[in-house]
Amino acid sequence: MFKIDESEDIRALSFQPKIADRKTGEQKIDRVSNLPVWSVTALKMSDDPLEKPELITVSITSRTEPEVVPLATGFEGLEVGNYAIPGDGGGIQAAGLFFRASALVALEA
């Protein structure tokens, strides 16, 4: 896991429950904290005018629905890691990055 540089401007837009089972709609529960997991869609912006903003999805745990004020909510303890899903016949079926944070925080105006 790598910490994201705190100078990066990453702002929450919206959230939804992270689903563990698509058939039942059951929400995912974190194995360590035993709390529900939420997916927060966020906008990663850059000071470089040539760099386009990116949408990323950040996972957080919270007993209740997160309070997100679009573009006025940020993340505490934001980390990035990578994952790989093995294929049926060997090799890798899918791979990518994941983002998670310890909490949401209100950003100063």
Short mmCIF file of N, CA, C and O in Angstrom, two decimals, residues 2 4 17-19 22 30 47-48 55-56 59-60 63 65 67 72 76 85-86 90 103:
data_model
loop_
_atom_site.label_atom_id
_atom_site.label_comp_id
_atom_site.label_asym_id
_atom_site.label_seq_id
_atom_site.Cartn_x
_atom_site.Cartn_y
_atom_site.Cartn_z
N PHE A 2 0.45 2.21 -0.74
CA PHE A 2 1.15 3.48 -0.80
C PHE A 2 0.20 4.59 -0.39
O PHE A 2 -0.95 4.59 -0.78
N ILE A 4 -1.25 8.29 -0.59
CA ILE A 4 -1.36 9.32 -1.62
C ILE A 4 -0.80 10.60 -1.03
O ILE A 4 -1.04 10.91 0.14
N PRO A 17 -23.46 1.98 -1.47
CA PRO A 17 -22.96 0.79 -0.77
C PRO A 17 -22.13 -0.07 -1.71
O PRO A 17 -22.45 -0.19 -2.90
N LYS A 18 -21.06 -0.65 -1.21
CA LYS A 18 -20.28 -1.60 -2.00
C LYS A 18 -20.98 -2.95 -1.86
O LYS A 18 -21.21 -3.43 -0.76
N ILE A 19 -21.33 -3.55 -2.97
CA ILE A 19 -22.15 -4.76 -2.98
C ILE A 19 -21.26 -6.00 -2.96
O ILE A 19 -20.33 -6.13 -3.76
N ARG A 22 -24.29 -9.64 -5.86
CA ARG A 22 -25.19 -8.95 -6.80
C ARG A 22 -26.58 -9.57 -6.83
O ARG A 22 -27.55 -8.88 -7.10
N ASP A 30 -16.41 -5.21 5.90
CA ASP A 30 -14.95 -5.26 6.05
C ASP A 30 -14.56 -6.37 7.02
O ASP A 30 -15.14 -6.49 8.10
N ASP A 47 -2.97 20.45 -10.59
CA ASP A 47 -2.63 21.85 -10.82
C ASP A 47 -2.19 22.09 -12.26
O ASP A 47 -2.20 23.21 -12.74
N ASP A 48 -1.79 21.03 -12.94
CA ASP A 48 -1.34 21.12 -14.32
C ASP A 48 -2.57 21.27 -15.24
O ASP A 48 -3.40 20.37 -15.32
N LEU A 55 -11.79 10.42 -12.55
CA LEU A 55 -12.73 9.87 -11.58
C LEU A 55 -12.11 8.61 -11.01
O LEU A 55 -11.62 7.76 -11.75
N ILE A 56 -12.11 8.50 -9.68
CA ILE A 56 -11.63 7.29 -9.02
C ILE A 56 -12.69 6.85 -8.02
O ILE A 56 -13.56 7.64 -7.64
N SER A 59 -12.81 3.23 -1.41
CA SER A 59 -13.58 2.45 -0.44
C SER A 59 -13.33 2.99 0.96
O SER A 59 -12.19 3.26 1.33
N ILE A 60 -14.42 3.15 1.71
CA ILE A 60 -14.32 3.51 3.13
C ILE A 60 -15.25 2.62 3.92
O ILE A 60 -16.18 2.03 3.37
N ARG A 63 -20.24 2.79 9.81
CA ARG A 63 -21.43 2.14 10.36
C ARG A 63 -22.71 2.70 9.72
O ARG A 63 -23.69 2.00 9.52
N GLU A 65 -24.47 5.65 6.66
CA GLU A 65 -24.21 6.25 5.35
C GLU A 65 -23.27 7.43 5.51
O GLU A 65 -23.46 8.26 6.39
N GLU A 67 -21.56 11.04 5.00
CA GLU A 67 -22.06 12.37 4.65
C GLU A 67 -21.10 12.98 3.65
O GLU A 67 -19.96 13.28 3.99
N ALA A 72 -16.72 19.27 -1.57
CA ALA A 72 -16.32 19.90 -0.30
C ALA A 72 -15.93 18.84 0.73
O ALA A 72 -15.73 19.14 1.90
N GLU A 76 -9.24 11.14 4.51
CA GLU A 76 -8.16 11.02 5.49
C GLU A 76 -7.55 9.64 5.31
O GLU A 76 -8.26 8.64 5.14
N ILE A 85 -6.52 -10.53 -10.42
CA ILE A 85 -7.47 -11.64 -10.34
C ILE A 85 -6.97 -12.73 -11.27
O ILE A 85 -6.83 -12.52 -12.48
N PRO A 86 -6.66 -13.93 -10.70
CA PRO A 86 -6.14 -15.01 -11.54
C PRO A 86 -7.19 -15.50 -12.54
O PRO A 86 -8.39 -15.52 -12.24
N GLY A 90 -4.89 -20.06 -15.83
CA GLY A 90 -3.59 -19.49 -15.50
C GLY A 90 -3.52 -18.07 -16.02
O GLY A 90 -4.41 -17.58 -16.70
N ALA A 103 -11.24 7.64 6.48
CA ALA A 103 -12.40 8.48 6.82
C ALA A 103 -12.61 9.56 5.78
O ALA A 103 -11.73 9.86 4.97
#
